Tab-separated table of N, CA and C in Angstrom:
chain	number	residue	atom	x	y	z
X	17	MET	N	-18.629	-24.315	13.252
X	17	MET	CA	-17.328	-23.716	13.383
X	17	MET	C	-16.429	-24.227	12.258
X	18	GLU	N	-15.745	-23.294	11.591
X	18	GLU	CA	-14.883	-23.656	10.473
X	18	GLU	C	-13.541	-24.173	10.980
X	19	GLU	N	-13.086	-25.282	10.416
X	19	GLU	CA	-11.827	-25.877	10.842
X	19	GLU	C	-10.696	-25.405	9.931
X	20	ASN	N	-9.596	-24.914	10.506
X	20	ASN	CA	-8.444	-24.461	9.735
X	20	ASN	C	-7.476	-25.608	9.498
X	21	ASN	N	-6.928	-25.652	8.310
X	21	ASN	CA	-5.939	-26.664	7.963
X	21	ASN	C	-4.563	-26.013	8.009
X	22	PHE	N	-3.737	-26.452	8.947
X	22	PHE	CA	-2.412	-25.866	9.107
X	22	PHE	C	-1.306	-26.733	8.498
X	23	SER	N	-1.658	-27.704	7.705
X	23	SER	CA	-0.633	-28.542	7.090
X	23	SER	C	0.117	-27.740	6.028
X	24	LEU	N	1.370	-28.076	5.814
X	24	LEU	CA	2.196	-27.361	4.855
X	24	LEU	C	1.847	-27.718	3.421
X	25	LEU	N	1.472	-28.968	3.196
X	25	LEU	CA	1.140	-29.428	1.851
X	25	LEU	C	-0.222	-30.097	1.862
X	26	SER	N	-0.954	-29.929	0.772
X	26	SER	CA	-2.220	-30.637	0.640
X	26	SER	C	-1.929	-32.096	0.285
X	27	GLN	N	-2.918	-32.941	0.407
X	27	GLN	CA	-2.712	-34.349	0.079
X	27	GLN	C	-2.334	-34.511	-1.391
X	28	GLU	N	-2.931	-33.708	-2.262
X	28	GLU	CA	-2.604	-33.759	-3.692
X	28	GLU	C	-1.134	-33.394	-3.921
X	29	GLU	N	-0.652	-32.371	-3.213
X	29	GLU	CA	0.750	-31.973	-3.353
X	29	GLU	C	1.691	-33.052	-2.827
X	30	ILE	N	1.324	-33.667	-1.720
X	30	ILE	CA	2.136	-34.752	-1.162
X	30	ILE	C	2.187	-35.923	-2.137
X	31	ASP	N	1.034	-36.297	-2.707
X	31	ASP	CA	0.987	-37.389	-3.678
X	31	ASP	C	1.846	-37.080	-4.900
X	32	SER	N	1.780	-35.836	-5.376
X	32	SER	CA	2.595	-35.432	-6.528
X	32	SER	C	4.073	-35.507	-6.203
X	33	LEU	N	4.443	-35.039	-5.031
X	33	LEU	CA	5.838	-35.070	-4.611
X	33	LEU	C	6.341	-36.500	-4.479
X	34	VAL	N	5.563	-37.363	-3.867
X	34	VAL	CA	5.949	-38.766	-3.704
X	34	VAL	C	6.091	-39.440	-5.069
X	35	ALA	N	5.161	-39.187	-5.966
X	35	ALA	CA	5.242	-39.774	-7.308
X	35	ALA	C	6.498	-39.300	-8.031
X	36	TYR	N	6.798	-38.034	-7.917
X	36	TYR	CA	8.015	-37.493	-8.549
X	36	TYR	C	9.263	-38.151	-7.964
X	37	LEU	N	9.320	-38.241	-6.650
X	37	LEU	CA	10.501	-38.813	-5.998
X	37	LEU	C	10.662	-40.293	-6.341
X	38	LYS	N	9.562	-41.034	-6.409
X	38	LYS	CA	9.643	-42.444	-6.789
X	38	LYS	C	10.152	-42.596	-8.214
X	39	GLY	N	9.706	-41.729	-9.096
X	39	GLY	CA	10.126	-41.800	-10.487
X	39	GLY	C	11.572	-41.406	-10.697
X	40	ASN	N	12.123	-40.639	-9.785
X	40	ASN	CA	13.504	-40.166	-9.918
X	40	ASN	C	14.395	-40.665	-8.792
X	41	ALA	N	14.016	-41.765	-8.174
X	41	ALA	CA	14.738	-42.264	-7.007
X	41	ALA	C	16.212	-42.544	-7.295
X	42	ARG	N	16.518	-42.992	-8.482
X	42	ARG	CA	17.915	-43.335	-8.793
X	42	ARG	C	18.783	-42.106	-9.015
X	43	THR	N	18.181	-41.000	-9.397
X	43	THR	CA	18.982	-39.815	-9.707
X	43	THR	C	19.045	-38.816	-8.558
X	44	ILE	N	18.279	-39.051	-7.491
X	44	ILE	CA	18.276	-38.122	-6.363
X	44	ILE	C	19.147	-38.678	-5.256
X	45	GLU	N	20.133	-37.894	-4.842
X	45	GLU	CA	21.017	-38.314	-3.763
X	45	GLU	C	20.313	-38.084	-2.434
X	46	SER	N	20.696	-38.852	-1.414
X	46	SER	CA	20.044	-38.720	-0.117
X	46	SER	C	20.294	-37.365	0.520
X	47	LYS	N	21.440	-36.735	0.237
X	47	LYS	CA	21.716	-35.433	0.838
X	47	LYS	C	20.795	-34.340	0.293
X	48	VAL	N	20.135	-34.608	-0.834
X	48	VAL	CA	19.207	-33.639	-1.411
X	48	VAL	C	17.972	-33.498	-0.534
X	49	LEU	N	17.588	-34.553	0.137
X	49	LEU	CA	16.341	-34.548	0.898
X	49	LEU	C	16.561	-34.283	2.384
X	50	ASN	N	17.365	-33.297	2.713
X	50	ASN	CA	17.476	-32.908	4.112
X	50	ASN	C	16.351	-31.930	4.433
X	51	GLN	N	16.202	-31.571	5.691
X	51	GLN	CA	15.084	-30.718	6.092
X	51	GLN	C	15.135	-29.349	5.419
X	52	GLU	N	16.345	-28.805	5.244
X	52	GLU	CA	16.477	-27.489	4.612
X	52	GLU	C	15.967	-27.520	3.173
X	53	SER	N	16.311	-28.586	2.427
X	53	SER	CA	15.857	-28.657	1.041
X	53	SER	C	14.354	-28.893	0.956
X	54	ILE	N	13.807	-29.630	1.901
X	54	ILE	CA	12.360	-29.846	1.924
X	54	ILE	C	11.641	-28.534	2.212
X	55	ASP	N	12.173	-27.751	3.162
X	55	ASP	CA	11.580	-26.444	3.472
X	55	ASP	C	11.615	-25.523	2.263
X	56	ARG	N	12.742	-25.512	1.536
X	56	ARG	CA	12.846	-24.681	0.334
X	56	ARG	C	11.848	-25.147	-0.716
X	57	LEU	N	11.696	-26.458	-0.865
X	57	LEU	CA	10.746	-27.001	-1.836
X	57	LEU	C	9.327	-26.557	-1.505
X	58	ILE	N	8.971	-26.619	-0.238
X	58	ILE	CA	7.638	-26.195	0.179
X	58	ILE	C	7.435	-24.718	-0.122
X	59	MET	N	8.443	-23.896	0.209
X	59	MET	CA	8.346	-22.467	-0.056
X	59	MET	C	8.188	-22.207	-1.557
X	60	MET	N	8.979	-22.918	-2.371
X	60	MET	CA	8.891	-22.736	-3.820
X	60	MET	C	7.528	-23.154	-4.339
X	61	MET	N	6.997	-24.256	-3.822
X	61	MET	CA	5.695	-24.727	-4.290
X	61	MET	C	4.603	-23.715	-3.949
X	62	GLN	N	4.668	-23.142	-2.755
X	62	GLN	CA	3.664	-22.167	-2.360
X	62	GLN	C	3.779	-20.899	-3.199
X	63	THR	N	5.001	-20.428	-3.416
X	63	THR	CA	5.221	-19.236	-4.231
X	63	THR	C	4.794	-19.493	-5.659
X	64	PHE	N	5.205	-20.640	-6.213
X	64	PHE	CA	4.905	-20.990	-7.592
X	64	PHE	C	3.399	-21.098	-7.793
X	65	ARG	N	2.708	-21.716	-6.838
X	65	ARG	CA	1.258	-21.898	-6.963
X	65	ARG	C	0.557	-20.550	-7.034
X	66	VAL	N	0.928	-19.607	-6.182
X	66	VAL	CA	0.301	-18.286	-6.170
X	66	VAL	C	0.590	-17.557	-7.473
X	67	THR	N	1.838	-17.550	-7.888
X	67	THR	CA	2.233	-16.822	-9.089
X	67	THR	C	1.587	-17.407	-10.329
X	68	THR	N	1.631	-18.725	-10.483
X	68	THR	CA	1.142	-19.323	-11.709
X	68	THR	C	-0.366	-19.214	-11.838
X	69	THR	N	-1.093	-19.229	-10.729
X	69	THR	CA	-2.536	-19.090	-10.857
X	69	THR	C	-2.907	-17.669	-11.256
X	70	GLU	N	-2.058	-16.706	-10.882
X	70	GLU	CA	-2.344	-15.325	-11.258
X	70	GLU	C	-1.963	-15.043	-12.708
X	71	THR	N	-0.851	-15.595	-13.177
X	71	THR	CA	-0.369	-15.249	-14.505
X	71	THR	C	-0.884	-16.183	-15.592
X	72	LYS	N	-1.039	-17.435	-15.282
X	72	LYS	CA	-1.554	-18.439	-16.214
X	72	LYS	C	-0.721	-18.580	-17.485
X	73	ASN	N	0.516	-18.119	-17.463
X	73	ASN	CA	1.377	-18.286	-18.633
X	73	ASN	C	2.789	-18.580	-18.158
X	74	VAL	N	3.025	-19.837	-17.817
X	74	VAL	CA	4.322	-20.271	-17.318
X	74	VAL	C	5.018	-21.059	-18.413
X	75	ARG	N	6.276	-20.697	-18.658
X	75	ARG	CA	7.050	-21.417	-19.659
X	75	ARG	C	8.375	-21.838	-19.042
X	76	ALA	N	8.691	-23.105	-19.184
X	76	ALA	CA	9.932	-23.633	-18.625
X	76	ALA	C	11.130	-23.026	-19.331
X	77	ILE	N	12.219	-22.889	-18.591
X	77	ILE	CA	13.445	-22.304	-19.144
X	77	ILE	C	13.904	-23.071	-20.378
X	78	LYS	N	13.955	-24.384	-20.273
X	78	LYS	CA	14.454	-25.217	-21.379
X	78	LYS	C	13.580	-25.123	-22.622
X	79	SER	N	12.286	-24.909	-22.443
X	79	SER	CA	11.409	-24.829	-23.613
X	79	SER	C	11.542	-23.488	-24.331
X	80	VAL	N	11.973	-22.458	-23.614
X	80	VAL	CA	12.118	-21.135	-24.220
X	80	VAL	C	13.511	-20.939	-24.786
X	81	LEU	N	14.522	-21.292	-24.013
X	81	LEU	CA	15.907	-21.063	-24.419
X	81	LEU	C	16.451	-22.269	-25.177
X	82	THR	N	15.864	-22.537	-26.314
X	82	THR	CA	16.297	-23.659	-27.126
X	82	THR	C	17.511	-23.261	-27.956
X	83	GLY	N	18.184	-24.237	-28.462
X	83	GLY	CA	19.348	-23.964	-29.301
X	83	GLY	C	20.623	-24.079	-28.508
X	84	GLY	N	21.690	-23.599	-29.094
X	84	GLY	CA	23.002	-23.672	-28.471
X	84	GLY	C	23.177	-22.633	-27.392
X	85	LYS	N	24.415	-22.357	-27.078
X	85	LYS	CA	24.731	-21.372	-26.045
X	85	LYS	C	24.887	-20.001	-26.677
X	86	THR	N	23.897	-19.583	-27.449
X	86	THR	CA	23.972	-18.303	-28.141
X	86	THR	C	23.128	-17.228	-27.460
X	87	TRP	N	22.471	-17.576	-26.373
X	87	TRP	CA	21.684	-16.601	-25.632
X	87	TRP	C	22.614	-15.717	-24.814
X	88	VAL	N	22.265	-14.448	-24.692
X	88	VAL	CA	23.064	-13.479	-23.950
X	88	VAL	C	22.143	-12.738	-22.993
X	89	LEU	N	22.634	-12.481	-21.784
X	89	LEU	CA	21.881	-11.723	-20.802
X	89	LEU	C	22.193	-10.244	-20.988
X	90	GLU	N	21.147	-9.444	-21.162
X	90	GLU	CA	21.319	-8.012	-21.382
X	90	GLU	C	20.476	-7.225	-20.388
X	91	VAL	N	20.883	-5.976	-20.164
X	91	VAL	CA	20.173	-5.095	-19.240
X	91	VAL	C	19.788	-3.824	-19.975
X	92	VAL	N	18.566	-3.386	-19.743
X	92	VAL	CA	18.081	-2.130	-20.309
X	92	VAL	C	17.567	-1.293	-19.152
X	93	VAL	N	17.937	-0.014	-19.138
X	93	VAL	CA	17.412	0.909	-18.132
X	93	VAL	C	16.311	1.726	-18.792
X	94	ASP	N	15.102	1.613	-18.242
X	94	ASP	CA	13.958	2.336	-18.777
X	94	ASP	C	14.172	3.834	-18.577
X	95	GLU	N	14.092	4.603	-19.648
X	95	GLU	CA	14.346	6.045	-19.587
X	95	GLU	C	13.319	6.786	-18.740
X	96	ASN	N	12.086	6.302	-18.700
X	96	ASN	CA	11.028	6.984	-17.959
X	96	ASN	C	11.086	6.714	-16.459
X	97	THR	N	11.306	5.451	-16.080
X	97	THR	CA	11.261	5.077	-14.664
X	97	THR	C	12.642	4.920	-14.043
X	98	ASP	N	13.685	4.785	-14.853
X	98	ASP	CA	15.044	4.503	-14.397
X	98	ASP	C	15.148	3.091	-13.804
X	99	PHE	N	14.123	2.254	-14.060
X	99	PHE	CA	14.137	0.875	-13.584
X	99	PHE	C	14.923	0.006	-14.561
X	100	MET	N	15.566	-1.025	-14.013
X	100	MET	CA	16.339	-1.957	-14.838
X	100	MET	C	15.450	-3.110	-15.294
X	101	GLU	N	15.699	-3.559	-16.498
X	101	GLU	CA	15.013	-4.729	-17.039
X	101	GLU	C	16.078	-5.687	-17.545
X	102	ILE	N	15.891	-6.968	-17.281
X	102	ILE	CA	16.836	-7.994	-17.721
X	102	ILE	C	16.184	-8.804	-18.833
X	103	TYR	N	16.962	-9.038	-19.887
X	103	TYR	CA	16.463	-9.807	-21.031
X	103	TYR	C	17.444	-10.915	-21.404
X	104	ALA	N	16.890	-12.043	-21.788
X	104	ALA	CA	17.652	-13.090	-22.453
X	104	ALA	C	17.457	-12.832	-23.936
X	105	THR	N	18.557	-12.643	-24.670
X	105	THR	CA	18.436	-12.328	-26.089
X	105	THR	C	19.228	-13.318	-26.929
X	106	GLU	N	18.700	-13.568	-28.088
X	106	GLU	CA	19.381	-14.380	-29.092
X	106	GLU	C	18.969	-13.816	-30.450
X	107	GLY	N	19.884	-13.086	-31.064
X	107	GLY	CA	19.542	-12.423	-32.323
X	107	GLY	C	18.401	-11.450	-32.096
X	108	SER	N	17.301	-11.645	-32.818
X	108	SER	CA	16.154	-10.750	-32.667
X	108	SER	C	15.179	-11.219	-31.582
X	109	ARG	N	15.395	-12.426	-31.052
X	109	ARG	CA	14.522	-12.940	-29.982
X	109	ARG	C	14.896	-12.303	-28.653
X	110	LYS	N	13.890	-11.969	-27.855
X	110	LYS	CA	14.107	-11.310	-26.581
X	110	LYS	C	13.083	-11.828	-25.578
X	111	GLU	N	13.549	-12.332	-24.441
X	111	GLU	CA	12.666	-12.818	-23.380
X	111	GLU	C	12.967	-12.051	-22.104
X	112	LYS	N	11.963	-11.414	-21.539
X	112	LYS	CA	12.147	-10.629	-20.319
X	112	LYS	C	12.220	-11.558	-19.105
X	113	ILE	N	13.181	-11.272	-18.232
X	113	ILE	CA	13.326	-12.015	-16.980
X	113	ILE	C	13.015	-11.049	-15.838
X	114	THR	N	11.929	-11.309	-15.143
X	114	THR	CA	11.498	-10.465	-14.033
X	114	THR	C	11.922	-11.107	-12.708
X	115	PRO	N	11.787	-10.378	-11.600
X	115	PRO	CA	12.076	-11.003	-10.304
X	115	PRO	C	11.219	-12.247	-10.037
X	116	ALA	N	9.960	-12.215	-10.446
X	116	ALA	CA	9.098	-13.388	-10.254
X	116	ALA	C	9.590	-14.565	-11.094
X	117	CYS	N	10.072	-14.291	-12.303
X	117	CYS	CA	10.652	-15.356	-13.134
X	117	CYS	C	11.826	-15.989	-12.405
X	118	TYR	N	12.708	-15.143	-11.895
X	118	TYR	CA	13.899	-15.614	-11.190
X	118	TYR	C	13.522	-16.430	-9.952
X	119	MET	N	12.590	-15.934	-9.177
X	119	MET	CA	12.189	-16.625	-7.946
X	119	MET	C	11.530	-17.974	-8.232
X	120	ASN	N	10.857	-18.080	-9.381
X	120	ASN	CA	10.155	-19.314	-9.722
X	120	ASN	C	10.929	-20.217	-10.665
X	121	GLY	N	12.053	-19.750	-11.188
X	121	GLY	CA	12.869	-20.584	-12.071
X	121	GLY	C	12.198	-20.921	-13.383
X	122	CYS	N	11.489	-19.956	-13.966
X	122	CYS	CA	10.814	-20.170	-15.235
X	122	CYS	C	10.584	-18.807	-15.887
X	123	PHE	N	9.885	-18.788	-16.996
X	123	PHE	CA	9.467	-17.531	-17.612
X	123	PHE	C	7.990	-17.328	-17.306
X	124	LEU	N	7.645	-16.122	-16.873
X	124	LEU	CA	6.269	-15.767	-16.550
X	124	LEU	C	5.923	-14.464	-17.244
X	125	ASN	N	4.663	-14.274	-17.528
X	125	ASN	CA	4.184	-12.964	-17.963
X	125	ASN	C	3.625	-12.283	-16.728
X	126	ASP	N	4.447	-11.455	-16.103
X	126	ASP	CA	4.020	-10.799	-14.873
X	126	ASP	C	4.509	-9.355	-14.876
X	127	ASN	N	4.134	-8.608	-13.862
X	127	ASN	CA	4.477	-7.192	-13.789
X	127	ASN	C	5.532	-6.877	-12.740
X	128	SER	N	6.198	-7.895	-12.187
X	128	SER	CA	7.200	-7.599	-11.170
X	128	SER	C	8.383	-6.869	-11.815
X	129	GLN	N	9.031	-6.007	-11.021
X	129	GLN	CA	10.113	-5.182	-11.549
X	129	GLN	C	11.328	-5.260	-10.639
X	130	TRP	N	12.506	-5.094	-11.237
X	130	TRP	CA	13.758	-5.135	-10.490
X	130	TRP	C	13.999	-3.855	-9.706
X	131	GLY	N	13.479	-2.762	-10.140
X	131	GLY	CA	13.747	-1.492	-9.480
X	131	GLY	C	14.901	-0.768	-10.154
X	132	ARG	N	15.488	0.184	-9.455
X	132	ARG	CA	16.530	1.017	-10.051
X	132	ARG	C	17.903	0.364	-10.042
X	133	SER	N	18.086	-0.679	-9.264
X	133	SER	CA	19.378	-1.377	-9.286
X	133	SER	C	19.188	-2.844	-8.938
X	134	ILE	N	20.175	-3.629	-9.336
X	134	ILE	CA	20.206	-5.059	-9.053
X	134	ILE	C	21.575	-5.350	-8.475
X	135	SER	N	21.618	-6.078	-7.406
X	135	SER	CA	22.905	-6.472	-6.844
X	135	SER	C	23.676	-7.279	-7.889
X	136	PRO	N	24.961	-6.997	-8.079
X	136	PRO	CA	25.748	-7.774	-9.043
X	136	PRO	C	25.742	-9.278	-8.761
X	137	THR	N	25.681	-9.667	-7.491
X	137	THR	CA	25.632	-11.104	-7.186
X	137	THR	C	24.298	-11.713	-7.616
X	138	ILE	N	23.205	-10.980	-7.425
X	138	ILE	CA	21.895	-11.475	-7.886
X	138	ILE	C	21.889	-11.583	-9.403
X	139	PHE	N	22.472	-10.606	-10.079
X	139	PHE	CA	22.545	-10.651	-11.534
X	139	PHE	C	23.290	-11.913	-11.997
X	140	CYS	N	24.388	-12.235	-11.331
X	140	CYS	CA	25.134	-13.456	-11.671
X	140	CYS	C	24.322	-14.703	-11.360
X	141	ASN	N	23.526	-14.656	-10.286
X	141	ASN	CA	22.654	-15.789	-9.971
X	141	ASN	C	21.598	-15.990	-11.056
X	142	VAL	N	21.063	-14.898	-11.583
X	142	VAL	CA	20.096	-14.987	-12.685
X	142	VAL	C	20.762	-15.670	-13.874
X	143	ALA	N	21.977	-15.231	-14.204
X	143	ALA	CA	22.701	-15.825	-15.332
X	143	ALA	C	22.915	-17.315	-15.119
X	144	SER	N	23.309	-17.695	-13.915
X	144	SER	CA	23.554	-19.115	-13.619
X	144	SER	C	22.276	-19.930	-13.697
X	145	LEU	N	21.190	-19.411	-13.127
X	145	LEU	CA	19.913	-20.129	-13.148
X	145	LEU	C	19.442	-20.392	-14.568
X	146	TYR	N	19.526	-19.369	-15.411
X	146	TYR	CA	19.034	-19.490	-16.781
X	146	TYR	C	20.079	-20.068	-17.733
X	147	GLY	N	21.305	-20.236	-17.266
X	147	GLY	CA	22.358	-20.787	-18.109
X	147	GLY	C	22.729	-19.859	-19.248
X	148	ILE	N	22.702	-18.546	-18.976
X	148	ILE	CA	22.988	-17.539	-19.998
X	148	ILE	C	24.206	-16.738	-19.560
X	149	ARG	N	25.063	-16.455	-20.494
X	149	ARG	CA	26.251	-15.658	-20.187
X	149	ARG	C	25.996	-14.191	-20.507
X	150	PHE	N	26.898	-13.335	-20.051
X	150	PHE	CA	26.781	-11.901	-20.303
X	150	PHE	C	28.160	-11.332	-20.591
X	151	THR	N	28.184	-10.123	-21.121
X	151	THR	CA	29.455	-9.477	-21.449
X	151	THR	C	29.990	-8.734	-20.224
X	152	ARG	N	31.262	-8.422	-20.278
X	152	ARG	CA	31.890	-7.640	-19.211
X	152	ARG	C	31.242	-6.252	-19.127
X	153	GLU	N	30.893	-5.691	-20.280
X	153	GLU	CA	30.249	-4.383	-20.311
X	153	GLU	C	28.913	-4.403	-19.571
X	154	THR	N	28.152	-5.476	-19.745
X	154	THR	CA	26.868	-5.598	-19.058
X	154	THR	C	27.081	-5.689	-17.555
X	155	TYR	N	28.046	-6.493	-17.136
X	155	TYR	CA	28.341	-6.608	-15.706
X	155	TYR	C	28.776	-5.255	-15.132
X	156	ASP	N	29.639	-4.554	-15.860
X	156	ASP	CA	30.086	-3.236	-15.407
X	156	ASP	C	28.915	-2.258	-15.320
X	157	GLN	N	27.961	-2.365	-16.246
X	157	GLN	CA	26.766	-1.527	-16.208
X	157	GLN	C	25.971	-1.806	-14.930
X	158	ILE	N	25.828	-3.076	-14.570
X	158	ILE	CA	25.118	-3.462	-13.347
X	158	ILE	C	25.817	-2.868	-12.121
X	159	VAL	N	27.146	-2.979	-12.087
X	159	VAL	CA	27.917	-2.471	-10.944
X	159	VAL	C	27.799	-0.949	-10.847
X	160	ARG	N	27.928	-0.251	-11.977
X	160	ARG	CA	27.820	1.213	-11.970
X	160	ARG	C	26.430	1.672	-11.514
X	161	GLN	N	25.388	1.023	-12.014
X	161	GLN	CA	24.021	1.391	-11.634
X	161	GLN	C	23.798	1.114	-10.144
X	162	PHE	N	24.309	-0.005	-9.663
X	162	PHE	CA	24.185	-0.349	-8.242
X	162	PHE	C	24.870	0.719	-7.380
X	163	ALA	N	26.069	1.129	-7.789
X	163	ALA	CA	26.802	2.163	-7.051
X	163	ALA	C	26.064	3.498	-7.095
X	164	LYS	N	25.549	3.853	-8.250
X	164	LYS	CA	24.835	5.128	-8.417
X	164	LYS	C	23.614	5.197	-7.499
X	165	VAL	N	22.816	4.129	-7.488
X	165	VAL	CA	21.586	4.115	-6.705
X	165	VAL	C	21.871	4.014	-5.208
X	166	ASN	N	22.827	3.165	-4.832
X	166	ASN	CA	23.055	2.905	-3.415
X	166	ASN	C	24.080	3.826	-2.756
X	167	TYR	N	24.981	4.422	-3.548
X	167	TYR	CA	26.043	5.246	-2.968
X	167	TYR	C	26.118	6.652	-3.561
X	168	GLY	N	25.220	6.971	-4.494
X	168	GLY	CA	25.132	8.329	-5.007
X	168	GLY	C	25.978	8.649	-6.219
X	169	THR	N	26.913	7.798	-6.578
X	169	THR	CA	27.749	8.037	-7.757
X	169	THR	C	28.109	6.705	-8.414
X	170	PRO	N	28.122	6.650	-9.737
X	170	PRO	CA	28.438	5.391	-10.417
X	170	PRO	C	29.902	4.964	-10.256
X	171	ASP	N	30.746	5.870	-9.806
X	171	ASP	CA	32.168	5.558	-9.656
X	171	ASP	C	32.535	5.081	-8.252
X	172	TYR	N	31.573	5.000	-7.364
X	172	TYR	CA	31.853	4.577	-5.993
X	172	TYR	C	32.339	3.121	-6.001
X	173	PRO	N	33.397	2.810	-5.247
X	173	PRO	CA	33.875	1.421	-5.199
X	173	PRO	C	32.901	0.534	-4.402
X	174	VAL	N	32.167	-0.290	-5.100
X	174	VAL	CA	31.164	-1.157	-4.475
X	174	VAL	C	31.875	-2.188	-3.599
X	175	PRO	N	31.417	-2.372	-2.365
X	175	PRO	CA	32.041	-3.368	-1.485
X	175	PRO	C	32.005	-4.766	-2.110
X	176	ALA	N	33.056	-5.525	-1.858
X	176	ALA	CA	33.194	-6.872	-2.432
X	176	ALA	C	32.028	-7.781	-2.071
X	177	PHE	N	31.375	-7.516	-0.961
X	177	PHE	CA	30.226	-8.311	-0.533
X	177	PHE	C	29.154	-8.383	-1.617
X	178	TYR	N	28.968	-7.311	-2.374
X	178	TYR	CA	27.931	-7.239	-3.404
X	178	TYR	C	28.417	-7.693	-4.775
X	179	LEU	N	29.715	-7.903	-4.921
X	179	LEU	CA	30.291	-8.242	-6.224
X	179	LEU	C	30.472	-9.745	-6.374
X	180	ALA	N	30.454	-10.189	-7.607
X	180	ALA	CA	30.718	-11.595	-7.885
X	180	ALA	C	32.219	-11.838	-7.787
X	181	ASP	N	32.597	-13.008	-7.288
X	181	ASP	CA	34.030	-13.315	-7.245
X	181	ASP	C	34.503	-13.759	-8.630
X	182	ASN	N	35.799	-13.893	-8.789
X	182	ASN	CA	36.374	-14.216	-10.099
X	182	ASN	C	35.880	-15.548	-10.644
X	183	LYS	N	35.666	-16.521	-9.780
X	183	LYS	CA	35.190	-17.838	-10.230
X	183	LYS	C	33.798	-17.723	-10.854
X	184	VAL	N	32.909	-17.008	-10.170
X	184	VAL	CA	31.539	-16.821	-10.676
X	184	VAL	C	31.559	-16.027	-11.975
X	185	LEU	N	32.356	-14.984	-12.006
X	185	LEU	CA	32.451	-14.178	-13.233
X	185	LEU	C	32.980	-15.005	-14.391
X	186	SER	N	34.020	-15.780	-14.164
X	186	SER	CA	34.589	-16.569	-15.269
X	186	SER	C	33.602	-17.599	-15.801
X	187	MET	N	32.714	-18.082	-14.955
X	187	MET	CA	31.699	-19.055	-15.404
X	187	MET	C	30.595	-18.376	-16.195
X	188	ASN	N	30.349	-17.076	-15.944
X	188	ASN	CA	29.214	-16.394	-16.565
X	188	ASN	C	29.565	-15.416	-17.659
X	189	LEU	N	30.824	-15.010	-17.754
X	189	LEU	CA	31.215	-14.055	-18.795
X	189	LEU	C	31.346	-14.741	-20.143
X	190	LEU	N	30.949	-14.043	-21.189
X	190	LEU	CA	31.096	-14.573	-22.547
X	190	LEU	C	32.571	-14.707	-22.931
X	191	GLU	N	33.345	-13.691	-22.600
X	191	GLU	CA	34.751	-13.713	-22.947
X	191	GLU	C	35.568	-14.126	-21.721
X	192	LYS	N	36.753	-14.637	-21.947
X	192	LYS	CA	37.617	-15.091	-20.856
X	192	LYS	C	38.151	-13.906	-20.079
X	193	MET	N	38.390	-14.142	-18.802
X	193	MET	CA	38.943	-13.071	-17.956
X	193	MET	C	40.453	-12.984	-18.113
């Protein structure tokens, strides 16, 4: 009879986590290690493990987005599918950010897609995670596309629930509000 292992982490994962925590004990506050953060860590490790074994090309944000704060978050709508694509750009350099990239906090070569719209708050979260700013025009494009897909017209007033507040916008916009 085959025995099932219902543990959340393998012994190797536990050893890795303990080694990491011991090495960073001085920089980790005790409030970081509450049950909610441990649960999120486990979820991220499981998601990351599945994704990275499938793609085999994981690049850390810091290793890709080198240089100053000259990277800009841009959106392109594919003419054939009407799907949105998010890119980190710096001059002629362009790095695609997919939903899997966002969920894993890194750059991946994967086929996940955003679909026809992205919530403006999620778009701002992507910018914050990657430390990249965007223009007001790009944000307005996200809002118009979201309204078009979800409410039938790009001019529909999107409920505030889906919009970024002024504080979040001021932190992520290239130009001052």
